[in-house]
Each structure stands twice: as structure tokens, then as C-alpha cells.
Tab-separated table of C-alpha atoms in Angstrom:
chain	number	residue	atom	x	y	z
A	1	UNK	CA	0.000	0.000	0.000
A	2	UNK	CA	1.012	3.948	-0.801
A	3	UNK	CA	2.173	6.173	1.852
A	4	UNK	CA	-0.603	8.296	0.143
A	5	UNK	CA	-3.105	5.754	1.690
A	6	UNK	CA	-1.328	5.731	5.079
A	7	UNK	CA	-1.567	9.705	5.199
A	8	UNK	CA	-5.111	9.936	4.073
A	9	UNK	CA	-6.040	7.366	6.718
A	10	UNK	CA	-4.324	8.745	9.360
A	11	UNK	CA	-5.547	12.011	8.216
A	12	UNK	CA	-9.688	11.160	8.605
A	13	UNK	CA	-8.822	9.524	11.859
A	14	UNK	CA	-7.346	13.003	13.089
A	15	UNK	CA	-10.504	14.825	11.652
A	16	UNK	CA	-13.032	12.288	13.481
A	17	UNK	CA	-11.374	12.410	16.760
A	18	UNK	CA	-11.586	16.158	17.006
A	19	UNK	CA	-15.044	16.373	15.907
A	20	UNK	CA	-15.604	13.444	18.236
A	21	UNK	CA	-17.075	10.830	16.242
A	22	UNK	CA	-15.889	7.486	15.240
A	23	UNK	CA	-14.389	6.862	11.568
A	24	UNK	CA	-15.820	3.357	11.558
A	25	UNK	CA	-19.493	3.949	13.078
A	26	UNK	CA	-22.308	6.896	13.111
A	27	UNK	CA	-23.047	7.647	16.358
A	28	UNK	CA	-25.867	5.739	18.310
A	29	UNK	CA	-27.679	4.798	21.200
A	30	UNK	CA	-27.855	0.956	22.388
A	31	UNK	CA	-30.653	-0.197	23.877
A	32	UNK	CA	-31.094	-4.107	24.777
A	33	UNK	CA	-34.018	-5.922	24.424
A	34	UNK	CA	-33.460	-9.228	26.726
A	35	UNK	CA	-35.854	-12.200	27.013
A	36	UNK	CA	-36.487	-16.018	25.904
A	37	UNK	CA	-35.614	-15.692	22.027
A	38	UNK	CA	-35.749	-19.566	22.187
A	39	UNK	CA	-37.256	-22.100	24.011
A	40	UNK	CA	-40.969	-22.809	25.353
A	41	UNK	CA	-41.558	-19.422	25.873
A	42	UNK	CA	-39.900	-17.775	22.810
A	43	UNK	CA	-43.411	-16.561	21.753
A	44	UNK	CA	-42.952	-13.525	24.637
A	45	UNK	CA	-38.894	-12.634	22.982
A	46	UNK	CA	-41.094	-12.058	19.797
A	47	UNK	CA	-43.583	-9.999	21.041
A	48	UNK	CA	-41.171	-8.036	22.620
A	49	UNK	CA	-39.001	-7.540	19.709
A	50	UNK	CA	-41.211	-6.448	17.421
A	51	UNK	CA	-42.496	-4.082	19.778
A	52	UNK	CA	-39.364	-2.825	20.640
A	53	UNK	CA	-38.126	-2.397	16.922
A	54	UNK	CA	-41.249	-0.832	15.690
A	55	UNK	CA	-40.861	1.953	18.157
A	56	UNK	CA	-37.005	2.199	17.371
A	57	UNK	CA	-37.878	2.413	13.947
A	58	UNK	CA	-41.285	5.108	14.695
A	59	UNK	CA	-38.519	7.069	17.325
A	60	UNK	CA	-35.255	7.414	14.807
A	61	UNK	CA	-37.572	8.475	12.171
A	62	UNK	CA	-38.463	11.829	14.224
A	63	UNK	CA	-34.944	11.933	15.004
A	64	UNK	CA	-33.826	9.565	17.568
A	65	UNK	CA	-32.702	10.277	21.264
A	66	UNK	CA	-30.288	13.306	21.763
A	67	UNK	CA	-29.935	13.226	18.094
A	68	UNK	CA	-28.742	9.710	18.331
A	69	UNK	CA	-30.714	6.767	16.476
A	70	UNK	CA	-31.430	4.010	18.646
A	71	UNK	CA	-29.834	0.920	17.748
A	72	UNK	CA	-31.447	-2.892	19.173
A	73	UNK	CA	-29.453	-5.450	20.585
A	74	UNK	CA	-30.743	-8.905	21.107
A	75	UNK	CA	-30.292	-10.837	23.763
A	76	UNK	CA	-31.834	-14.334	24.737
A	77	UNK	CA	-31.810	-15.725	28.351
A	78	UNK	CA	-34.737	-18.939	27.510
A	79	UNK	CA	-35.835	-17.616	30.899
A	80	UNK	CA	-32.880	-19.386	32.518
A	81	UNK	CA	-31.351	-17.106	35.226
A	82	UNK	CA	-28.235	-18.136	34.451
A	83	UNK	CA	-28.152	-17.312	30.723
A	84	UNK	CA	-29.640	-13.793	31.787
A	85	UNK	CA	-26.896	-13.003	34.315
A	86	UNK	CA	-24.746	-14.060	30.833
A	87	UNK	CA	-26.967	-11.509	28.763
A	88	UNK	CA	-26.688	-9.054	31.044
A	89	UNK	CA	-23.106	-9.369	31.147
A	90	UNK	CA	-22.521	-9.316	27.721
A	91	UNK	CA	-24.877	-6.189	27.315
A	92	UNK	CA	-22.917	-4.280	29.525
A	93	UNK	CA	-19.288	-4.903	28.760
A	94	UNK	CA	-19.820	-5.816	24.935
A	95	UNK	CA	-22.491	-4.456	23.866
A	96	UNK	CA	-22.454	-1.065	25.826
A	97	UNK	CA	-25.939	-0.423	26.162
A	98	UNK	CA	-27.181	2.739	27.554
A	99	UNK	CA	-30.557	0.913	28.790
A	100	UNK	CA	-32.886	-2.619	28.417
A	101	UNK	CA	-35.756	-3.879	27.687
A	102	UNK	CA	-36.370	-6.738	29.959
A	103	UNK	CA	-36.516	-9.469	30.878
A	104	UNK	CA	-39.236	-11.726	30.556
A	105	UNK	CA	-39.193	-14.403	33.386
A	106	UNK	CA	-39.333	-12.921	36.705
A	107	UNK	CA	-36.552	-15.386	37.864
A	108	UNK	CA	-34.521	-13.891	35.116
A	109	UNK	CA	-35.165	-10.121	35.340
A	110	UNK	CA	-33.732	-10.141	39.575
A	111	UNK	CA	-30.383	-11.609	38.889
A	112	UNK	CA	-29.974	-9.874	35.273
A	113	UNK	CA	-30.807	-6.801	37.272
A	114	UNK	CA	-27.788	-6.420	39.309
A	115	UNK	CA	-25.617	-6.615	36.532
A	116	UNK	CA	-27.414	-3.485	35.399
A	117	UNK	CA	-27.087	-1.802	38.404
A	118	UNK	CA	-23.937	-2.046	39.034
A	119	UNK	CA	-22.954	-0.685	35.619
A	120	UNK	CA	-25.624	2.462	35.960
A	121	UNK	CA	-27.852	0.826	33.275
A	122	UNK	CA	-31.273	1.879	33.247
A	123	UNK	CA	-33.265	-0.780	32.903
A	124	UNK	CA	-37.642	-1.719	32.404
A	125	UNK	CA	-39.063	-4.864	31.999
A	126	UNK	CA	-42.706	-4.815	30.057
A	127	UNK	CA	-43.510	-8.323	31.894
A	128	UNK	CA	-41.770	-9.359	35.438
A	129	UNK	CA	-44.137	-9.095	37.701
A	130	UNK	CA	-42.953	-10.680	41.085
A	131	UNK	CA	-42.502	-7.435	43.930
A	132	UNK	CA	-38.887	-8.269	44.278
A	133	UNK	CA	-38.049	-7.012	41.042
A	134	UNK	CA	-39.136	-3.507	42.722
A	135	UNK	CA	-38.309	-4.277	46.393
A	136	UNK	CA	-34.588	-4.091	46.439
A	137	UNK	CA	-34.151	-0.995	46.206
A	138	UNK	CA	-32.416	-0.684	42.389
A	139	UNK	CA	-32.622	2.972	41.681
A	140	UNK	CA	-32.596	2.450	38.046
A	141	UNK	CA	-34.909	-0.328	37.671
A	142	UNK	CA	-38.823	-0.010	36.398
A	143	UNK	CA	-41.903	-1.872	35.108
A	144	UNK	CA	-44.246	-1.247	32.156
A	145	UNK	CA	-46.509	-3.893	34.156
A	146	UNK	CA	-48.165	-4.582	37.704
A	147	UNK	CA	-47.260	-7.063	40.149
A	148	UNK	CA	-48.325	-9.775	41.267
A	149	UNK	CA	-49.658	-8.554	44.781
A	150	UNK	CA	-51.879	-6.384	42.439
A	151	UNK	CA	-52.981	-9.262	40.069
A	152	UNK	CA	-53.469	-11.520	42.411
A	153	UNK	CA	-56.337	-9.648	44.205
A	154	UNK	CA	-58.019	-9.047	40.751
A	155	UNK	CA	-58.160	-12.940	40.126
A	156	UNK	CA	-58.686	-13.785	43.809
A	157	UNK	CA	-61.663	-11.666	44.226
A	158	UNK	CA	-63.165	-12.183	40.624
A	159	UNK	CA	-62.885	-16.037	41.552
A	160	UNK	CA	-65.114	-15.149	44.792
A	161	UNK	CA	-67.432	-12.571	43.384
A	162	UNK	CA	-68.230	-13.366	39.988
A	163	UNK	CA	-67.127	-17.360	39.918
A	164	UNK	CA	-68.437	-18.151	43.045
A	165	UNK	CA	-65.844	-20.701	43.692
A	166	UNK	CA	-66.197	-22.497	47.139
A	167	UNK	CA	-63.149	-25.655	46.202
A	168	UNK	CA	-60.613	-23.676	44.505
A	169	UNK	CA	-57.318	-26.066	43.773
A	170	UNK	CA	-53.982	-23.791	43.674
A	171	UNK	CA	-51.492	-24.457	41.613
A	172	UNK	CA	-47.605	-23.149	40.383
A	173	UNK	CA	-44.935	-23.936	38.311
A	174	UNK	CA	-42.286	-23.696	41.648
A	175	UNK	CA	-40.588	-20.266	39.515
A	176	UNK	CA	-40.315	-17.141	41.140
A	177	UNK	CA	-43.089	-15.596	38.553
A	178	UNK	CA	-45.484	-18.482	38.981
A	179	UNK	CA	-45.322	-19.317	42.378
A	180	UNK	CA	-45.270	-15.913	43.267
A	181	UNK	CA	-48.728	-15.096	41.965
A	182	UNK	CA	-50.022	-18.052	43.097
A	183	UNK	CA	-49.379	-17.289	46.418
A	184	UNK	CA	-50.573	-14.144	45.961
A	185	UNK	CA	-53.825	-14.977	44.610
A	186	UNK	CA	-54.243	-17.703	47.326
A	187	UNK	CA	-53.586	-14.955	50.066
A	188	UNK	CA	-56.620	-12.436	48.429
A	189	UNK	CA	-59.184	-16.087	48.284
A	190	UNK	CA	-57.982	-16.368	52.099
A	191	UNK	CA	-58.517	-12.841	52.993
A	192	UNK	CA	-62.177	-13.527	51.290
A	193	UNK	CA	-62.994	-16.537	53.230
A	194	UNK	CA	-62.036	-18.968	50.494
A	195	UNK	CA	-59.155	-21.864	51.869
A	196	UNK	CA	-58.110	-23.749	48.737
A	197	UNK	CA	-58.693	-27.053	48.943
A	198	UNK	CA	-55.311	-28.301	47.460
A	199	UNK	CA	-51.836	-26.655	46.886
A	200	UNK	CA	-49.817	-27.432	44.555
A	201	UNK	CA	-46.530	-27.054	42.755
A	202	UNK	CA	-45.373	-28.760	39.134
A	203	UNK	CA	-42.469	-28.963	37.344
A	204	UNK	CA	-41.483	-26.658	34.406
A	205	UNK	CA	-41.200	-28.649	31.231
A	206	UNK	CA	-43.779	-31.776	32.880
A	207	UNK	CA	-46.198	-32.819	30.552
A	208	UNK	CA	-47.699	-35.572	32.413
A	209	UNK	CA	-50.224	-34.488	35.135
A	210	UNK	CA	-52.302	-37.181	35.538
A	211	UNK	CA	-51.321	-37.402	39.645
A	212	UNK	CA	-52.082	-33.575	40.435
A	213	UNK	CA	-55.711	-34.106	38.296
A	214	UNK	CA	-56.470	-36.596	40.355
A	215	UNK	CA	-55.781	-34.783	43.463
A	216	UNK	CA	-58.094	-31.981	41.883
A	217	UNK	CA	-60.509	-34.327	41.370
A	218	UNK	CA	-60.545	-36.145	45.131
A	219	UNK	CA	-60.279	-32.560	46.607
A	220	UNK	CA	-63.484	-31.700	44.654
A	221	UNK	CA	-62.491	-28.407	43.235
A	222	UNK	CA	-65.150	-26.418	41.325
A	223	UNK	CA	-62.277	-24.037	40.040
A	224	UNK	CA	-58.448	-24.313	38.960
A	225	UNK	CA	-56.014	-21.620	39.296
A	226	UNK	CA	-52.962	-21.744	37.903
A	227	UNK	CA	-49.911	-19.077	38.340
A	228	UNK	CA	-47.461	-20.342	35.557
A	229	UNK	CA	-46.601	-19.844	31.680
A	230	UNK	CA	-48.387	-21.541	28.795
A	231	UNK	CA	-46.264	-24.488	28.520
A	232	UNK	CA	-47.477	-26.045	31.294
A	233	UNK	CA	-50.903	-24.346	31.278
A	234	UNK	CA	-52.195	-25.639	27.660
A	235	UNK	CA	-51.241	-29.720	28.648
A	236	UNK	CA	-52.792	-29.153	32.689
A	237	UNK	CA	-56.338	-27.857	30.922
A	238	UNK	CA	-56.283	-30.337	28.182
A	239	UNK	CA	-55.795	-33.073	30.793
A	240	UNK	CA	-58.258	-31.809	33.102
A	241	UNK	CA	-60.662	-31.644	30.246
A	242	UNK	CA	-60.016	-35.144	29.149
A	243	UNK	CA	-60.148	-36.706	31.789
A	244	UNK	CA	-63.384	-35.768	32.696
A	245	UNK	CA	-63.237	-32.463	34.674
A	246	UNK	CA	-65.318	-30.526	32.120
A	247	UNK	CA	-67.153	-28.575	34.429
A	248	UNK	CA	-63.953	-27.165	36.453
A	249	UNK	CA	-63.706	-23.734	35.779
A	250	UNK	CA	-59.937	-22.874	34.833
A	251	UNK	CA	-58.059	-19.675	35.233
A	252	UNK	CA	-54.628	-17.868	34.611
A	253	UNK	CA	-52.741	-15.255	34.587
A	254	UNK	CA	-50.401	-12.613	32.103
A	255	UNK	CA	-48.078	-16.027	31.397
A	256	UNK	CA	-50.536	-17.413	29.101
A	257	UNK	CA	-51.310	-14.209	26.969
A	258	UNK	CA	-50.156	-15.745	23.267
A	259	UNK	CA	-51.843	-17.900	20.789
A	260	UNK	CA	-48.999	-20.405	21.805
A	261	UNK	CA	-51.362	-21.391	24.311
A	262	UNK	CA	-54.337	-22.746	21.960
A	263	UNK	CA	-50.848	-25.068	20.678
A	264	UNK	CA	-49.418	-26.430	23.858
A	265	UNK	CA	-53.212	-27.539	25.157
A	266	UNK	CA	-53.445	-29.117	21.787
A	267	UNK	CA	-56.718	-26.941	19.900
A	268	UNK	CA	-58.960	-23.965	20.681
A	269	UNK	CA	-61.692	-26.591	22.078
A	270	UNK	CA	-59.628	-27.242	25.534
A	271	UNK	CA	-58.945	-23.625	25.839
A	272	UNK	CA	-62.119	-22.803	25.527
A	273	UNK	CA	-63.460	-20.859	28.808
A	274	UNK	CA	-60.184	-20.059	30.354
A	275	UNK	CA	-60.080	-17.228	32.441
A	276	UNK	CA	-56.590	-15.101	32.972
A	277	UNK	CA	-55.550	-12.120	34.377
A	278	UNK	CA	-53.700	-9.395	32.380
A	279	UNK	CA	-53.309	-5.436	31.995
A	280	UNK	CA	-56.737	-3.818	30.311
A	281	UNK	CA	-55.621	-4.403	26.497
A	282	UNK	CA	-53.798	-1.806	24.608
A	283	UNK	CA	-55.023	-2.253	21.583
A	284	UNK	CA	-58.231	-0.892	22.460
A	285	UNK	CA	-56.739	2.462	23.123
A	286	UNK	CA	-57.195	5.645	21.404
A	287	UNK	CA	-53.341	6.021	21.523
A	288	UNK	CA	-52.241	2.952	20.217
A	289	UNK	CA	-54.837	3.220	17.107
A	290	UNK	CA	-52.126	3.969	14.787
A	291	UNK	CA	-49.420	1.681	15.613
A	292	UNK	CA	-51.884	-1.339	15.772
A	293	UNK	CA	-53.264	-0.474	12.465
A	294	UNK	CA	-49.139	-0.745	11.142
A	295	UNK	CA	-48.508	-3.881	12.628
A	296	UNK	CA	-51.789	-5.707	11.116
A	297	UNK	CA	-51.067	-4.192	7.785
A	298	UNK	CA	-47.877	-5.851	7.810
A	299	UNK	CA	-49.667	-9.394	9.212
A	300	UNK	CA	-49.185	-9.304	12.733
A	301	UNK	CA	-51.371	-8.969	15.563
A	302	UNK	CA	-49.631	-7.008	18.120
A	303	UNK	CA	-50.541	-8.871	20.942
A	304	UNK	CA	-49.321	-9.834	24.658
A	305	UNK	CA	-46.549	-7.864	25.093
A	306	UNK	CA	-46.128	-6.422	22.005
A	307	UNK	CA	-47.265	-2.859	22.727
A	308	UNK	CA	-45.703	-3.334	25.988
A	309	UNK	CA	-42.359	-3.308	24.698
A	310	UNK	CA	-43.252	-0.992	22.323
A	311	UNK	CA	-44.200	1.559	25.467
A	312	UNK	CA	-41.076	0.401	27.284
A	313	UNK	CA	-38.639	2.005	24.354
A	314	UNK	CA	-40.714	4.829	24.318
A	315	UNK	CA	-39.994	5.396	28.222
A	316	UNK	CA	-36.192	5.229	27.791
A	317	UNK	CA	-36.311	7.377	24.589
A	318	UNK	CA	-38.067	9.826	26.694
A	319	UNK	CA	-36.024	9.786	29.699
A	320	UNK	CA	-32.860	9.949	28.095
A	321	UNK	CA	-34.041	12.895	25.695
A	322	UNK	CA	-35.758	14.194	29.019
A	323	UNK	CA	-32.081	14.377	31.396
A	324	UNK	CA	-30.450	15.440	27.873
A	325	UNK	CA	-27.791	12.871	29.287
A	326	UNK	CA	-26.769	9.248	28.086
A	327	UNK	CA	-26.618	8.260	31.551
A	328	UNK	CA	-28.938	5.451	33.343
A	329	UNK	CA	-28.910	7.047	36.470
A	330	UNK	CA	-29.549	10.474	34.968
A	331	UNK	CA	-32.193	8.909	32.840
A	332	UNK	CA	-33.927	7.171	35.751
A	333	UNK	CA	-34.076	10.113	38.097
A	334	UNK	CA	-35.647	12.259	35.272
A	335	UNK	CA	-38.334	9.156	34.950
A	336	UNK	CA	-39.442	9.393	38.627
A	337	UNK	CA	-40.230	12.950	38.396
A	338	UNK	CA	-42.080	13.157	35.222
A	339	UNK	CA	-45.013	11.343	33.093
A	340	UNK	CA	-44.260	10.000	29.589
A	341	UNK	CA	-46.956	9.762	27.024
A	342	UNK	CA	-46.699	6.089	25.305
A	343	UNK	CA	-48.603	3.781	23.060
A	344	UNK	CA	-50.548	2.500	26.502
A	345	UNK	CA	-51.623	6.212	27.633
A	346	UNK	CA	-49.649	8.503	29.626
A	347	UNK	CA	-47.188	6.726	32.849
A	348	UNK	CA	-45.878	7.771	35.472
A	349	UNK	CA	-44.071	5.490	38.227
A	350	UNK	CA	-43.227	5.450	41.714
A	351	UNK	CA	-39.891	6.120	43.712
A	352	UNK	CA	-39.640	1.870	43.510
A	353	UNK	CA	-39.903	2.226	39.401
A	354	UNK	CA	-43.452	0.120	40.021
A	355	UNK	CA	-46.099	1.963	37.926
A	356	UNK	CA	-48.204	4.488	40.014
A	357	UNK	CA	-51.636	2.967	38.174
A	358	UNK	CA	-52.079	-0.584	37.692
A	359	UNK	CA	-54.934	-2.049	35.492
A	360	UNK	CA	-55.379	-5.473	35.538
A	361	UNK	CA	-58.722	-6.892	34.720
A	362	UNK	CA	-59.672	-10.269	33.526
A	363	UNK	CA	-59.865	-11.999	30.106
A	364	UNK	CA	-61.558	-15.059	28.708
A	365	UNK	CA	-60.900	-17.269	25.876
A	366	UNK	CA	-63.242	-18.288	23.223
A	367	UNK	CA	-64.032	-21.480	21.243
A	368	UNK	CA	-61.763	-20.080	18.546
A	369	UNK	CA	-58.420	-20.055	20.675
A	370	UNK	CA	-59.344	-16.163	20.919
A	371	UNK	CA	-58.788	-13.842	24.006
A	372	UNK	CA	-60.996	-11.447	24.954
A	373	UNK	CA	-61.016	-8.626	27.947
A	374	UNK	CA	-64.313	-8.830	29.634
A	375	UNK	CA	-66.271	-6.083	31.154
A	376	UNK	CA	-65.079	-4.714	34.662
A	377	UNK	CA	-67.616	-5.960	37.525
A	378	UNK	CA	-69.023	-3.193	39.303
């Protein structure tokens, strides 16, 4: 090569570094978006990606954060804890995100957590809903979502007052999410004078439950509750159904919200009547009019979590264009003080990063593997 190359070379590096830029890349902003990509529950990584990169695209089109375009980066933790303390790890000494979107899992979003704090990265999961993601004090951690202390009384009292339920099994998947809102919901049915009549945990990835339908069966139980993820929900209410317990009134929670669900129980007829619990759905708001209308004109139906990632970008965009700073902390002290407008409606959160508003309500499946929000009871 020429010492004419050499000099020109040298030359544009000298230019770049005083105007501050890199020679090799335009300047961005990283944001991670962290949740099961694979696995049983890689219908939730979708949802959130494609919420997440619709807003990217909707926010670098007006002109990105601080002038910066916001750049995605990927990262799957199959709702292992583990392999999200190795995704968070990466994000933050690889990747050099600013902030994330995530996780998913409950189990996965504590651990993954620290690594964020400790490296001043804000971070705000659209889905983990046990209080400890909240509860330790993380000054830069938030939710797009409730918790499960709040969800829980929703679906304990709705069992009470509008099911009636008098034998109501509980049952978990032993995970921090899952067990967490089952316990939650069985504390609101034993504040209301309703003792379930069996307690029970089961094994993520178990396919089999014959022995814990029998035990529903013996124990007489006129309603099931479950607090786990689809997986394990679609195979429980297909055997329950089978083997005769077609009058045993099923419900859920915000782990089953995906079509996967009408798959793992095996076809819309078995899901058929299931109750769950989940935020009042965003698609039915005046704000999110327009973006739902882009995402079904491209052929998918933006729902779950979709919008909730969606919002979730939106809140860092805002916060870091609000602190006019590309730093987490900076970022999340701006968020506590003010309200950002989103897909959802307008936020706002608390001095925890839990959301000051939460608006769970419950949902029901229809013969056509369809979810629907049903009516508020007065």
C-alpha cells in the first residue's frame, strides 16, 4: 500500500477524533431488548421484539434520542437465570448499552438486574411481575406492568365474586413468577374466606399431570387456578378436560397471553373458557390506534406484550431525551419525576420504578383459541 493511503487514513482519523465521532461507526444509542428468544416461551422474545423495533424504527424516524438513532441489541436468556446473568453481562461490557428492555421471566429479570445496576444501566421490563423485582431498592430499575400482589387480588376476588368458587385447587410452576402469583392470589381467596382445597406445585417442562388431576378431582375443586406460563398451562387444561373435569372452571394469569397457548393444550376446544388475568388491552386504546393499524397491515397482531415493549422504548427514549444525558442514572431520576406519554396512555411510576396505576382486569378465551377482555364488575 502507498504512503498516500497511510496519510489519508491517518488524516480522517485526526478529523473524526476532534469532531468526536468514530471513523468506523455513526453515532448511536444501544438499547437491549433481553428475554427467551428460544425455548418454550420464545413466543414472549417475539412480542417483545417487534415491539421494541417498531418503536425504534417510529422514534429514529423523528430523530432519535439526543440526536442519536437508537440501535437494538438482542439478547436471549430462555428464561434461565443463568443465561440472563450471561446476557446481562454481555450487554454491559460488549455491547455497551445505555438501557434494556427486559426481561421476561421474573426469575430472570432479579439476577440480570444487578448486573445493570452495578454498571448504571437503566433498565424496564414490560412483563416481570414478582414485587422483588421492585423491592430491592435498584434505583434504576422499572416496570411497564403490575405485580403480582396487584394481580393476584383481581383474580382472587373475581374467583369469589363473579365465579363463586367455594373448592378452589392452587397451583404453580415452583418459579419465582409463577409461584409468586399463586401465592398471591391464594392470600386475596384467604382474605375472602375462600381456603383452597389443594396446593400445589409442578415442574417446568412436565407434561404428564395425571397425579395432580387426580388430586383436583378427590379434593373436589369447582375451580383451577394456575400461576405459571403456557407451557405447562395448555397440557394441565387439556388433561383436566379429558379426563373428565369438564365442568372445572380454569383460570390464569399474564403467562398465558399468546396464541402459543391454543398449541401447547393441543386446539382452541380445551382452551375454551379459560379465564386469565392481564393489563386492560392496549389495543383498544385511542393512543395505540395507529401503531396497531401498522402492525396488522404488515400481518401481525400485536398482541401480549407487544405494545408493551413498544411503550417500554418509548420510556427510555423519553427519559434519556428528558435528562439530555446518556446516563442510566440520569435517565432514571428524570423518569421518577415526570409522566411520559406512550402507546398505553400517559405513565408515570413510583420512587420503587413500580407503575403508580395498575390495570389489571380479567380476560376469557373463546371457542376459537381467541382472548378477549371482559367487562369490569361493578
Amino acid at each position: 500500500m502507498s504512503q498516500t493511503f497511510y496519510k489519508k487514513g491517518f488524516l480522517a482519523l485526526a478529523v473524526s477524533a476532534a469532531l468526536g465521532v468514530s471513523a468506523f461507526a455513526q453515532a448511536d444509542i444501544k438499547f437491549g431488548v433481553a428475554g427467551p428468544m428460544t425455548g418454550a416461551n420464545a413466543s414472549f422474545g417475539e412480542q417483545y421484539m417487534r415491539g421494541a423495533q417498531a418503536a425504534a424504527d417510529e422514534i429514529n424516524a423523528k430523530g432519535g434520542v439526543n440526536g442519536e438513532k437508537i440501535v437494538l441489541v438482542k439478547g436471549d436468556d430462555a428464561c434461565e437465570p443463568k443465561q440472563a446473568v450471561a446476557v446481562a453481562n454481555r450487554m454491559v461490557d460488549q455491547d455497551k448499552v445505555a438501557g434494556v428492555v427486559g426481561h421476561f421471566c421474573s426469575s430472570s429479570t432479579i439476577p440480570a438486574s444487578e448486573v445493570y445496576s452495578d454498571a448504571g444501566v437503566i433498565a424496564i421490563t414490560p412483563g416481570s411481575t414478582n414485587p422483588a423485582v421492585t423491592e430491592r431498592g435498584l434505583s434504576a430499575m422499572f416496570r411497564m406492568c403490575g405485580r403480582d400482589d396487584q394481580q393476584g387480588i383481581v383474580a382472587g376476588d373475581y374467583i369469589v365474586d363473579v365465579l363463586k368458587g367455594k373448592k378452589v385447587a392452587v397451583l404453580h410452576d415452583k418459579d419465582t413468577y409463577g409461584q409468586g402469583l399463586a401465592d398471591a392470589t391464594k392470600a386475596q381467596l384467604t382474605k375472602r374466606g375462600v381456603t383452597p382445597v389443594l396446593y400445589e406445585g409442578l415442574t417446568r417442562g412436565e407434561k404428564d399431570f395425571s397425579a395432580v388431576v387426580t388430586k383436583i378431582r378427590a379434593a373436589g375443586a369447582d375451580i383451577v387456578y394456575f400461576g405459571g406460563l403456557h407451557p405447562e398451562a395448555g397440557p394441565l387444561v387439556r388433561q383436566l378436560r379429558e379426563q373428565g373435569l369438564k365442568d372445572v372452571k380454569f383460570m390464569s394469569d399474564d403467562g398465558i397471553v399468546t396464541d402459543e397457548l391454543v398449541t401447547t393444550a393441543g386446539g382452541p376446544q380445551y382452551v375454551d373458557g379459560v379465564y386469565m388475568t392481564f393489563g386492560a388491552d392496549p389495543r383498544m386504546l385511542p393512543e395505540s390506534k395507529a401503531v396497531v393499524e401498522q402492525f396488522r397491515k404488515s400481518g401481525y397482531e400485536p398482541e401480549g406484550y407487544t405494545l408493551y415493549a413498544y411503550a417500554s422504548v418509548q420510556t427510555l427514549a423519553a427519559a434519556f431525551n428528558g435528562a439530555k444525558s446518556d446516563k442510566g442514572e440520569d435517565a432514571a431520576k428524570w423518569l421518577k419525576a415526570n409522566a411520559v406519554k406512550t402507546v398505553m396512555g400517559e405513565k408515570t411510576w413510583d420512587a420503587k420504578g413500580d407503575l403508580k396505576v395498575s390495570d389489571y382486569v380479567v380476560y376469557q378465551w373463546d371457542k376459537d383459541g381467541k382472548y378477549h377482555q371482559l367487562e369490569k364488575q361493578k
